[in-house]
Amino acid sequence: MPKMPRRPCGFPGCPNLTDGRFCEEHAKQENRRYERYQRDPATKRRYGRAWQHLRDRYAAAHPFCEECYKCGILTPTEEIHHIVPLSHGGTHADDNLMALCKPCHSRITVEMGDRWPQNKEYTY
């Protein structure tokens, strides 16, 4: 299947072509800017260095997506999901974690309503 053509980097004035939104150099810079100025401080506290170590340990112990594995499909783990979100009183305990691939994680997050709420009311 043919690939989409590369497009210019989204950073103002950058002529580099990329497959994503930013070229590699500016993607790192944009991530640093987001972490510093836009990310919620409470989220930064919940997902610090301790979480990174726990996440890596759990991913090493569960190398395949648990949802896909139930269907007999071996898909590598890409994300670690909290069954009960931290914002709803969940913990980092192993019995509250699931190893998932990106599509399964996105599907579960949408079904829970944490991302892209279904019944959002708009006011004008």
mmCIF file with all atom_site columns, C-alpha atoms in Angstrom:
data_model
loop_
_atom_site.group_PDB
_atom_site.id
_atom_site.type_symbol
_atom_site.label_atom_id
_atom_site.label_alt_id
_atom_site.label_comp_id
_atom_site.label_asym_id
_atom_site.label_entity_id
_atom_site.label_seq_id
_atom_site.pdbx_PDB_ins_code
_atom_site.Cartn_x
_atom_site.Cartn_y
_atom_site.Cartn_z
_atom_site.occupancy
_atom_site.B_iso_or_equiv
_atom_site.pdbx_formal_charge
_atom_site.auth_seq_id
_atom_site.auth_comp_id
_atom_site.auth_asym_id
_atom_site.auth_atom_id
_atom_site.pdbx_PDB_model_num
ATOM 1   C CA . MET A 1 1   ? 0.000   0.000   0.000  1.00 0.00 ? 1   MET A CA 1
ATOM 2   C CA . PRO A 1 2   ? 1.444   3.423   -0.882 1.00 0.00 ? 2   PRO A CA 1
ATOM 3   C CA . LYS A 1 3   ? 2.495   5.805   1.865  1.00 0.00 ? 3   LYS A CA 1
ATOM 4   C CA . MET A 1 4   ? 1.143   9.299   2.224  1.00 0.00 ? 4   MET A CA 1
ATOM 5   C CA . PRO A 1 5   ? 3.511   11.978  0.971  1.00 0.00 ? 5   PRO A CA 1
ATOM 6   C CA . ARG A 1 6   ? 5.638   13.696  3.583  1.00 0.00 ? 6   ARG A CA 1
ATOM 7   C CA . ARG A 1 7   ? 4.590   17.195  4.575  1.00 0.00 ? 7   ARG A CA 1
ATOM 8   C CA . PRO A 1 8   ? 6.453   20.164  6.033  1.00 0.00 ? 8   PRO A CA 1
ATOM 9   C CA . CYS A 1 9   ? 7.124   20.288  9.765  1.00 0.00 ? 9   CYS A CA 1
ATOM 10  C CA . GLY A 1 10  ? 4.448   22.192  11.727 1.00 0.00 ? 10  GLY A CA 1
ATOM 11  C CA . PHE A 1 11  ? 7.053   24.330  13.514 1.00 0.00 ? 11  PHE A CA 1
ATOM 12  C CA . PRO A 1 12  ? 7.036   27.901  12.094 1.00 0.00 ? 12  PRO A CA 1
ATOM 13  C CA . GLY A 1 13  ? 9.778   28.379  9.510  1.00 0.00 ? 13  GLY A CA 1
ATOM 14  C CA . CYS A 1 14  ? 11.036  24.766  9.511  1.00 0.00 ? 14  CYS A CA 1
ATOM 15  C CA . PRO A 1 15  ? 11.494  23.433  5.938  1.00 0.00 ? 15  PRO A CA 1
ATOM 16  C CA . ASN A 1 16  ? 12.033  19.753  6.961  1.00 0.00 ? 16  ASN A CA 1
ATOM 17  C CA . LEU A 1 17  ? 9.602   17.152  5.639  1.00 0.00 ? 17  LEU A CA 1
ATOM 18  C CA . THR A 1 18  ? 8.032   14.695  8.078  1.00 0.00 ? 18  THR A CA 1
ATOM 19  C CA . ASP A 1 19  ? 5.481   11.886  8.343  1.00 0.00 ? 19  ASP A CA 1
ATOM 20  C CA . GLY A 1 20  ? 4.002   13.284  11.574 1.00 0.00 ? 20  GLY A CA 1
ATOM 21  C CA . ARG A 1 21  ? 3.193   16.768  12.773 1.00 0.00 ? 21  ARG A CA 1
ATOM 22  C CA . PHE A 1 22  ? 6.759   17.843  13.595 1.00 0.00 ? 22  PHE A CA 1
ATOM 23  C CA . CYS A 1 23  ? 10.230  16.771  12.466 1.00 0.00 ? 23  CYS A CA 1
ATOM 24  C CA . GLU A 1 24  ? 12.304  14.820  15.027 1.00 0.00 ? 24  GLU A CA 1
ATOM 25  C CA . GLU A 1 25  ? 14.115  17.908  16.311 1.00 0.00 ? 25  GLU A CA 1
ATOM 26  C CA . HIS A 1 26  ? 10.972  19.966  16.807 1.00 0.00 ? 26  HIS A CA 1
ATOM 27  C CA . ALA A 1 27  ? 8.913   17.035  18.156 1.00 0.00 ? 27  ALA A CA 1
ATOM 28  C CA . LYS A 1 28  ? 11.289  16.826  21.144 1.00 0.00 ? 28  LYS A CA 1
ATOM 29  C CA . GLN A 1 29  ? 11.131  20.593  21.600 1.00 0.00 ? 29  GLN A CA 1
ATOM 30  C CA . GLU A 1 30  ? 7.316   20.569  21.394 1.00 0.00 ? 30  GLU A CA 1
ATOM 31  C CA . ASN A 1 31  ? 7.097   17.738  23.954 1.00 0.00 ? 31  ASN A CA 1
ATOM 32  C CA . ARG A 1 32  ? 9.299   19.693  26.383 1.00 0.00 ? 32  ARG A CA 1
ATOM 33  C CA . ARG A 1 33  ? 7.142   22.803  25.903 1.00 0.00 ? 33  ARG A CA 1
ATOM 34  C CA . TYR A 1 34  ? 3.958   20.786  26.498 1.00 0.00 ? 34  TYR A CA 1
ATOM 35  C CA . GLU A 1 35  ? 5.347   19.151  29.644 1.00 0.00 ? 35  GLU A CA 1
ATOM 36  C CA . ARG A 1 36  ? 6.451   22.500  31.051 1.00 0.00 ? 36  ARG A CA 1
ATOM 37  C CA . TYR A 1 37  ? 3.534   24.796  30.213 1.00 0.00 ? 37  TYR A CA 1
ATOM 38  C CA . GLN A 1 38  ? 0.403   22.878  29.219 1.00 0.00 ? 38  GLN A CA 1
ATOM 39  C CA . ARG A 1 39  ? 0.315   19.575  31.110 1.00 0.00 ? 39  ARG A CA 1
ATOM 40  C CA . ASP A 1 40  ? -1.732  19.589  34.285 1.00 0.00 ? 40  ASP A CA 1
ATOM 41  C CA . PRO A 1 41  ? 0.591   19.646  37.352 1.00 0.00 ? 41  PRO A CA 1
ATOM 42  C CA . ALA A 1 42  ? -1.539  17.013  39.111 1.00 0.00 ? 42  ALA A CA 1
ATOM 43  C CA . THR A 1 43  ? -0.992  14.664  36.179 1.00 0.00 ? 43  THR A CA 1
ATOM 44  C CA . LYS A 1 44  ? 2.735   15.304  36.274 1.00 0.00 ? 44  LYS A CA 1
ATOM 45  C CA . ARG A 1 45  ? 2.796   14.262  39.949 1.00 0.00 ? 45  ARG A CA 1
ATOM 46  C CA . ARG A 1 46  ? 0.843   11.057  39.301 1.00 0.00 ? 46  ARG A CA 1
ATOM 47  C CA . TYR A 1 47  ? 2.983   9.983   36.343 1.00 0.00 ? 47  TYR A CA 1
ATOM 48  C CA . GLY A 1 48  ? 6.519   10.759  37.476 1.00 0.00 ? 48  GLY A CA 1
ATOM 49  C CA . ARG A 1 49  ? 9.717   8.729   37.478 1.00 0.00 ? 49  ARG A CA 1
ATOM 50  C CA . ALA A 1 50  ? 8.309   6.106   39.876 1.00 0.00 ? 50  ALA A CA 1
ATOM 51  C CA . TRP A 1 51  ? 5.459   5.422   37.416 1.00 0.00 ? 51  TRP A CA 1
ATOM 52  C CA . GLN A 1 52  ? 7.926   5.071   34.548 1.00 0.00 ? 52  GLN A CA 1
ATOM 53  C CA . HIS A 1 53  ? 9.866   2.386   36.438 1.00 0.00 ? 53  HIS A CA 1
ATOM 54  C CA . LEU A 1 54  ? 6.658   0.583   37.404 1.00 0.00 ? 54  LEU A CA 1
ATOM 55  C CA . ARG A 1 55  ? 5.342   0.794   33.845 1.00 0.00 ? 55  ARG A CA 1
ATOM 56  C CA . ASP A 1 56  ? 8.566   -0.616  32.373 1.00 0.00 ? 56  ASP A CA 1
ATOM 57  C CA . ARG A 1 57  ? 8.591   -3.461  34.896 1.00 0.00 ? 57  ARG A CA 1
ATOM 58  C CA . TYR A 1 58  ? 4.955   -4.340  34.178 1.00 0.00 ? 58  TYR A CA 1
ATOM 59  C CA . ALA A 1 59  ? 5.485   -4.186  30.401 1.00 0.00 ? 59  ALA A CA 1
ATOM 60  C CA . ALA A 1 60  ? 8.490   -6.531  30.690 1.00 0.00 ? 60  ALA A CA 1
ATOM 61  C CA . ALA A 1 61  ? 6.381   -9.019  32.666 1.00 0.00 ? 61  ALA A CA 1
ATOM 62  C CA . HIS A 1 62  ? 3.432   -8.736  30.209 1.00 0.00 ? 62  HIS A CA 1
ATOM 63  C CA . PRO A 1 63  ? 4.920   -8.450  26.686 1.00 0.00 ? 63  PRO A CA 1
ATOM 64  C CA . PHE A 1 64  ? 1.588   -8.907  24.855 1.00 0.00 ? 64  PHE A CA 1
ATOM 65  C CA . CYS A 1 65  ? -1.668  -6.929  24.823 1.00 0.00 ? 65  CYS A CA 1
ATOM 66  C CA . GLU A 1 66  ? -3.997  -8.601  27.326 1.00 0.00 ? 66  GLU A CA 1
ATOM 67  C CA . GLU A 1 67  ? -7.158  -7.809  25.318 1.00 0.00 ? 67  GLU A CA 1
ATOM 68  C CA . CYS A 1 68  ? -5.762  -9.175  22.050 1.00 0.00 ? 68  CYS A CA 1
ATOM 69  C CA . TYR A 1 69  ? -4.338  -12.196 23.888 1.00 0.00 ? 69  TYR A CA 1
ATOM 70  C CA . LYS A 1 70  ? -7.875  -13.131 25.012 1.00 0.00 ? 70  LYS A CA 1
ATOM 71  C CA . CYS A 1 71  ? -8.784  -13.409 21.301 1.00 0.00 ? 71  CYS A CA 1
ATOM 72  C CA . GLY A 1 72  ? -5.670  -15.455 20.501 1.00 0.00 ? 72  GLY A CA 1
ATOM 73  C CA . ILE A 1 73  ? -3.749  -12.599 18.859 1.00 0.00 ? 73  ILE A CA 1
ATOM 74  C CA . LEU A 1 74  ? -0.192  -11.797 19.928 1.00 0.00 ? 74  LEU A CA 1
ATOM 75  C CA . THR A 1 75  ? 0.214   -8.017  19.755 1.00 0.00 ? 75  THR A CA 1
ATOM 76  C CA . PRO A 1 76  ? 3.153   -6.328  21.520 1.00 0.00 ? 76  PRO A CA 1
ATOM 77  C CA . THR A 1 77  ? 2.433   -4.165  24.555 1.00 0.00 ? 77  THR A CA 1
ATOM 78  C CA . GLU A 1 78  ? 2.613   -0.441  23.820 1.00 0.00 ? 78  GLU A CA 1
ATOM 79  C CA . GLU A 1 79  ? 0.810   1.119   26.783 1.00 0.00 ? 79  GLU A CA 1
ATOM 80  C CA . ILE A 1 80  ? -0.033  0.285   30.387 1.00 0.00 ? 80  ILE A CA 1
ATOM 81  C CA . HIS A 1 81  ? -3.624  1.080   31.348 1.00 0.00 ? 81  HIS A CA 1
ATOM 82  C CA . HIS A 1 82  ? -5.131  1.706   34.789 1.00 0.00 ? 82  HIS A CA 1
ATOM 83  C CA . ILE A 1 83  ? -8.352  -0.325  35.100 1.00 0.00 ? 83  ILE A CA 1
ATOM 84  C CA . VAL A 1 84  ? -9.647  2.121   37.724 1.00 0.00 ? 84  VAL A CA 1
ATOM 85  C CA . PRO A 1 85  ? -8.180  5.526   36.757 1.00 0.00 ? 85  PRO A CA 1
ATOM 86  C CA . LEU A 1 86  ? -6.038  7.353   39.313 1.00 0.00 ? 86  LEU A CA 1
ATOM 87  C CA . SER A 1 87  ? -8.456  10.274  39.115 1.00 0.00 ? 87  SER A CA 1
ATOM 88  C CA . HIS A 1 88  ? -11.233 7.925   40.324 1.00 0.00 ? 88  HIS A CA 1
ATOM 89  C CA . GLY A 1 89  ? -9.280  6.476   43.238 1.00 0.00 ? 89  GLY A CA 1
ATOM 90  C CA . GLY A 1 90  ? -7.257  3.795   41.433 1.00 0.00 ? 90  GLY A CA 1
ATOM 91  C CA . THR A 1 91  ? -3.697  2.859   42.372 1.00 0.00 ? 91  THR A CA 1
ATOM 92  C CA . HIS A 1 92  ? -0.498  1.740   40.682 1.00 0.00 ? 92  HIS A CA 1
ATOM 93  C CA . ALA A 1 93  ? -0.979  -1.795  42.090 1.00 0.00 ? 93  ALA A CA 1
ATOM 94  C CA . ASP A 1 94  ? -0.446  -4.662  39.621 1.00 0.00 ? 94  ASP A CA 1
ATOM 95  C CA . ASP A 1 95  ? -4.054  -5.831  39.933 1.00 0.00 ? 95  ASP A CA 1
ATOM 96  C CA . ASN A 1 96  ? -5.185  -2.389  38.666 1.00 0.00 ? 96  ASN A CA 1
ATOM 97  C CA . LEU A 1 97  ? -2.951  -2.444  35.556 1.00 0.00 ? 97  LEU A CA 1
ATOM 98  C CA . MET A 1 98  ? -3.393  -3.890  32.057 1.00 0.00 ? 98  MET A CA 1
ATOM 99  C CA . ALA A 1 99  ? -0.855  -4.194  29.249 1.00 0.00 ? 99  ALA A CA 1
ATOM 100 C CA . LEU A 1 100 ? -2.476  -3.010  26.004 1.00 0.00 ? 100 LEU A CA 1
ATOM 101 C CA . CYS A 1 101 ? -1.678  -2.113  22.403 1.00 0.00 ? 101 CYS A CA 1
ATOM 102 C CA . LYS A 1 102 ? -2.563  1.428   21.244 1.00 0.00 ? 102 LYS A CA 1
ATOM 103 C CA . PRO A 1 103 ? -5.844  0.510   19.473 1.00 0.00 ? 103 PRO A CA 1
ATOM 104 C CA . CYS A 1 104 ? -7.153  -1.423  22.498 1.00 0.00 ? 104 CYS A CA 1
ATOM 105 C CA . HIS A 1 105 ? -6.090  1.354   24.885 1.00 0.00 ? 105 HIS A CA 1
ATOM 106 C CA . SER A 1 106 ? -7.818  3.994   22.763 1.00 0.00 ? 106 SER A CA 1
ATOM 107 C CA . ARG A 1 107 ? -10.992 1.897   22.493 1.00 0.00 ? 107 ARG A CA 1
ATOM 108 C CA . ILE A 1 108 ? -11.167 1.258   26.253 1.00 0.00 ? 108 ILE A CA 1
ATOM 109 C CA . THR A 1 109 ? -10.475 4.909   27.081 1.00 0.00 ? 109 THR A CA 1
ATOM 110 C CA . VAL A 1 110 ? -13.263 6.084   24.758 1.00 0.00 ? 110 VAL A CA 1
ATOM 111 C CA . GLU A 1 111 ? -15.699 3.500   26.165 1.00 0.00 ? 111 GLU A CA 1
ATOM 112 C CA . MET A 1 112 ? -14.934 4.719   29.709 1.00 0.00 ? 112 MET A CA 1
ATOM 113 C CA . GLY A 1 113 ? -15.631 8.299   28.622 1.00 0.00 ? 113 GLY A CA 1
ATOM 114 C CA . ASP A 1 114 ? -12.243 9.615   29.779 1.00 0.00 ? 114 ASP A CA 1
ATOM 115 C CA . ARG A 1 115 ? -11.404 10.868  26.324 1.00 0.00 ? 115 ARG A CA 1
ATOM 116 C CA . TRP A 1 116 ? -13.807 12.421  23.817 1.00 0.00 ? 116 TRP A CA 1
ATOM 117 C CA . PRO A 1 117 ? -16.928 12.460  26.017 1.00 0.00 ? 117 PRO A CA 1
ATOM 118 C CA . GLN A 1 118 ? -20.063 11.314  24.189 1.00 0.00 ? 118 GLN A CA 1
ATOM 119 C CA . ASN A 1 119 ? -22.626 13.571  25.898 1.00 0.00 ? 119 ASN A CA 1
ATOM 120 C CA . LYS A 1 120 ? -20.730 16.816  25.743 1.00 0.00 ? 120 LYS A CA 1
ATOM 121 C CA . GLU A 1 121 ? -22.946 19.898  25.883 1.00 0.00 ? 121 GLU A CA 1
ATOM 122 C CA . TYR A 1 122 ? -21.938 22.891  23.849 1.00 0.00 ? 122 TYR A CA 1
ATOM 123 C CA . THR A 1 123 ? -22.786 26.449  24.870 1.00 0.00 ? 123 THR A CA 1
ATOM 124 C CA . TYR A 1 124 ? -22.645 29.293  22.425 1.00 0.00 ? 124 TYR A CA 1
#
